[in-house]
GROMACS .gro file of C-alpha atoms in nm:
model
  189
    1MET     CA    1 -17.501  -0.022   8.606
    2TRP     CA    2 -17.423  -0.384   8.695
    3PHE     CA    3 -17.420  -0.525   9.048
    4ASP     CA    4 -17.358  -0.890   9.137
    5SER     CA    5 -17.564  -0.958   9.448
    6GLY     CA    6 -17.528  -1.334   9.444
    7ARG     CA    7 -17.879  -1.402   9.308
    8VAL     CA    8 -18.042  -1.299   8.981
    9CYS     CA    9 -18.358  -1.174   9.159
   10LEU     CA   10 -18.144  -0.945   9.378
   11ASP     CA   11 -17.953  -0.830   9.070
   12LEU     CA   12 -18.289  -0.724   8.926
   13VAL     CA   13 -18.370  -0.535   9.248
   14ALA     CA   14 -18.034  -0.356   9.215
   15THR     CA   15 -18.134  -0.210   8.877
   16PHE     CA   16 -18.309   0.075   9.055
   17ALA     CA   17 -18.131   0.298   9.308
   18PRO     CA   18 -18.397   0.485   9.507
   19HIS     CA   19 -18.151   0.717   9.683
   20THR     CA   20 -18.038   0.860   9.348
   21ASN     CA   21 -18.355   0.776   9.154
   22THR     CA   22 -18.135   0.595   8.900
   23GLU     CA   23 -18.323   0.357   8.671
   24GLY     CA   24 -18.111   0.080   8.521
   25ILE     CA   25 -18.392  -0.051   8.299
   26ARG     CA   26 -18.497   0.266   8.120
   27ASP     CA   27 -18.603   0.099   7.798
   28GLY     CA   28 -18.581  -0.219   7.594
   29ASP     CA   29 -18.211  -0.171   7.528
   30GLY     CA   30 -18.142  -0.139   7.902
   31LEU     CA   31 -18.343  -0.454   7.967
   32ARG     CA   32 -18.157  -0.638   7.689
   33LEU     CA   33 -17.825  -0.545   7.852
   34TRP     CA   34 -17.946  -0.657   8.193
   35LEU     CA   35 -18.084  -0.989   8.065
   36THR     CA   36 -17.751  -1.067   7.900
   37GLY     CA   37 -17.542  -0.938   8.193
   38ALA     CA   38 -17.745  -1.139   8.442
   39GLY     CA   39 -17.686  -1.454   8.236
   40LEU     CA   40 -18.054  -1.513   8.161
   41VAL     CA   41 -17.991  -1.481   7.790
   42PRO     CA   42 -17.666  -1.609   7.639
   43ASP     CA   43 -17.460  -1.341   7.463
   44ARG     CA   44 -17.526  -1.468   7.110
   45THR     CA   45 -17.903  -1.501   7.155
   46PRO     CA   46 -18.092  -1.263   6.930
   47LEU     CA   47 -18.344  -1.064   7.128
   48GLY     CA   48 -18.603  -0.936   6.887
   49ARG     CA   49 -18.874  -0.713   7.021
   50VAL     CA   50 -18.806  -0.613   7.381
   51GLY     CA   51 -19.060  -0.337   7.413
   52ASP     CA   52 -19.223  -0.126   7.679
   53ASP     CA   53 -19.446  -0.417   7.787
   54TRP     CA   54 -19.134  -0.619   7.876
   55VAL     CA   55 -18.985  -0.323   8.063
   56ARG     CA   56 -19.309  -0.273   8.261
   57ALA     CA   57 -19.331  -0.645   8.345
   58PHE     CA   58 -18.973  -0.659   8.473
   59ARG     CA   59 -19.019  -0.340   8.675
   60VAL     CA   60 -19.330  -0.488   8.841
   61LEU     CA   61 -19.141  -0.808   8.920
   62ARG     CA   62 -18.852  -0.599   9.055
   63ALA     CA   63 -19.084  -0.404   9.287
   64ASP     CA   64 -19.253  -0.723   9.406
   65ALA     CA   65 -18.925  -0.905   9.467
   66GLU     CA   66 -18.788  -0.606   9.653
   67SER     CA   67 -19.093  -0.578   9.877
   68LEU     CA   68 -19.068  -0.949   9.963
   69VAL     CA   69 -18.694  -0.924  10.035
   70ARG     CA   70 -18.737  -0.609  10.248
   71ALA     CA   71 -19.017  -0.778  10.444
   72GLU     CA   72 -18.787  -1.076  10.504
   73LEU     CA   73 -18.504  -0.849  10.621
   74ALA     CA   74 -18.744  -0.667  10.856
   75GLY     CA   75 -18.890  -0.991  10.990
   76ALA     CA   76 -19.233  -0.883  10.865
   77ALA     CA   77 -19.503  -1.077  10.687
   78PRO     CA   78 -19.465  -1.076  10.308
   79PRO     CA   79 -19.702  -0.843  10.124
   80GLY     CA   80 -19.980  -1.068   9.993
   81ALA     CA   81 -20.028  -0.905   9.654
   82ALA     CA   82 -19.654  -0.907   9.577
   83LEU     CA   83 -19.628  -1.269   9.687
   84ALA     CA   84 -19.920  -1.368   9.466
   85ARG     CA   85 -19.770  -1.196   9.160
   86VAL     CA   86 -19.425  -1.350   9.215
   87ASN     CA   87 -19.579  -1.695   9.264
   88ALA     CA   88 -19.787  -1.654   8.947
   89ALA     CA   89 -19.480  -1.553   8.746
   90ALA     CA   90 -19.271  -1.837   8.895
   91ALA     CA   91 -19.535  -2.094   8.796
   92GLY     CA   92 -19.470  -2.033   8.427
   93PRO     CA   93 -19.217  -2.238   8.233
   94PRO     CA   94 -18.867  -2.088   8.222
   95PRO     CA   95 -18.686  -2.077   7.889
   96GLY     CA   96 -18.534  -2.402   7.771
   97LEU     CA   97 -18.159  -2.436   7.723
   98CYS     CA   98 -17.982  -2.618   7.442
   99ALA     CA   99 -17.618  -2.695   7.378
  100VAL     CA  100 -17.515  -2.614   7.020
  101GLN     CA  101 -17.183  -2.604   6.842
  102ASP     CA  102 -17.031  -2.267   6.766
  103GLN     CA  103 -16.817  -2.192   6.459
  104GLU     CA  104 -16.507  -2.346   6.624
  105GLY     CA  105 -16.696  -2.663   6.716
  106HIS     CA  106 -16.725  -2.586   7.089
  107LEU     CA  107 -17.051  -2.639   7.270
  108VAL     CA  108 -17.222  -2.315   7.373
  109ARG     CA  109 -17.549  -2.245   7.548
  110GLU     CA  110 -17.853  -2.114   7.360
  111LEU     CA  111 -18.217  -2.066   7.445
  112CYS     CA  112 -18.444  -2.312   7.267
  113GLY     CA  113 -18.783  -2.227   7.131
  114GLY     CA  114 -18.741  -1.852   7.115
  115VAL     CA  115 -18.718  -1.584   7.378
  116GLU     CA  116 -19.042  -1.506   7.559
  117CYS     CA  117 -19.092  -1.236   7.822
  118ALA     CA  118 -19.302  -1.469   8.040
  119GLY     CA  119 -19.030  -1.735   8.040
  120LEU     CA  120 -18.761  -1.490   8.146
  121LEU     CA  121 -18.989  -1.347   8.416
  122ALA     CA  122 -19.051  -1.704   8.535
  123ALA     CA  123 -18.678  -1.765   8.571
  124VAL     CA  124 -18.629  -1.453   8.785
  125ALA     CA  125 -18.946  -1.508   8.989
  126ARG     CA  126 -18.847  -1.870   9.051
  127ASP     CA  127 -18.509  -1.748   9.175
  128ALA     CA  128 -18.690  -1.517   9.421
  129VAL     CA  129 -18.907  -1.805   9.543
  130GLU     CA  130 -18.602  -2.027   9.587
  131LEU     CA  131 -18.417  -1.755   9.780
  132LEU     CA  132 -18.707  -1.671  10.009
  133THR     CA  133 -18.797  -2.033  10.086
  134ASP     CA  134 -18.443  -2.160  10.154
  135PRO     CA  135 -18.351  -2.101  10.521
  136GLY     CA  136 -17.979  -2.121  10.446
  137GLU     CA  137 -17.997  -1.861  10.170
  138ARG     CA  138 -18.233  -1.636  10.369
  139ALA     CA  139 -17.980  -1.634  10.653
  140LEU     CA  140 -17.723  -1.482  10.415
  141LEU     CA  141 -17.952  -1.200  10.299
  142ARG     CA  142 -17.816  -0.855  10.393
  143ALA     CA  143 -17.887  -0.489  10.329
  144CYS     CA  144 -17.590  -0.263  10.263
  145GLU     CA  145 -17.490  -0.051  10.562
  146GLY     CA  146 -17.347   0.220  10.335
  147ASP     CA  147 -17.488   0.566  10.387
  148GLY     CA  148 -17.775   0.612  10.141
  149CYS     CA  149 -17.730   0.271   9.979
  150ALA     CA  150 -18.035   0.046   9.949
  151ARG     CA  151 -17.879  -0.258   9.782
  152VAL     CA  152 -17.939  -0.608   9.909
  153TYR     CA  153 -17.707  -0.903   9.859
  154LEU     CA  154 -17.612  -1.247   9.982
  155ASP     CA  155 -17.326  -1.240  10.232
  156THR     CA  156 -17.109  -1.529  10.120
  157SER     CA  157 -16.798  -1.389  10.287
  158ARG     CA  158 -16.596  -1.588  10.535
  159GLY     CA  159 -16.751  -1.547  10.875
  160HIS     CA  160 -17.054  -1.374  10.720
  161ARG     CA  161 -16.951  -1.030  10.847
  162ARG     CA  162 -16.980  -0.836  10.523
  163ARG     CA  163 -17.131  -0.491  10.583
  164TRP     CA  164 -17.142  -0.334  10.238
  165CYS     CA  165 -17.270  -0.429   9.897
  166SER     CA  166 -16.927  -0.342   9.762
  167SER     CA  167 -16.608  -0.284   9.953
  168GLU     CA  168 -16.482  -0.076   9.661
  169LEU     CA  169 -16.784   0.158   9.659
  170CYS     CA  170 -16.979   0.178   9.983
  171GLY     CA  171 -16.699   0.035  10.196
  172ASN     CA  172 -16.449   0.282  10.056
  173ARG     CA  173 -16.689   0.574  10.109
  174GLU     CA  174 -16.735   0.468  10.471
  175ARG     CA  175 -16.359   0.436  10.530
  176VAL     CA  176 -16.296   0.779  10.375
  177ALA     CA  177 -16.573   0.936  10.586
  178ARG     CA  178 -16.432   0.771  10.902
  179HIS     CA  179 -16.084   0.902  10.817
  180ARG     CA  180 -16.218   1.255  10.764
  181ARG     CA  181 -16.401   1.244  11.098
  182ARG     CA  182 -16.080   1.135  11.276
  183VAL     CA  183 -15.881   1.412  11.109
  184LEU     CA  184 -16.141   1.673  11.204
  185GLU     CA  185 -16.161   1.545  11.562
  186SER     CA  186 -15.783   1.553  11.602
  187ARG     CA  187 -15.754   1.918  11.497
  188PRO     CA  188 -15.721   2.162  11.784
  189GLY     CA  189 -16.003   2.404  11.858
   0.00000   0.00000   0.00000
């Protein structure tokens, strides 16, 4: 399941849906798909061993990022242990990028020096640090108002009045539910 929240760290948070207990990063293959879908690893980059240790590391980062974001949304102090782990991950070097020619001679993006779990974690953790320390970005942080939805996203809409993570999903469910309530209320007796 892919969700574009506006930030890669929030996209990672969206890989778990607590209301349905749906895990988007079940195994190494799920993590591979997410890393590519999130743009952290270019499509053509070979990802060798993405094992259970990678999955565990990304799940821990996801939980920490989510707890920091939820604290921010609630106006609460950030959990110290989560903040320390995110800061430690963000301090590592992110993967290097190189421009190389593809078979048609066009320049394409590749990761240089191999793909390391710590480097990819650093990129996501650094994104979380940038989000949570930028007042302008923090002001755009929202939680979906959809019934049972726990997604968070950046509200980049005009006027910043977006209420749902997705107008097609949560917004549509809300509109259908509102319509059903009106129909039921208009029925006699």
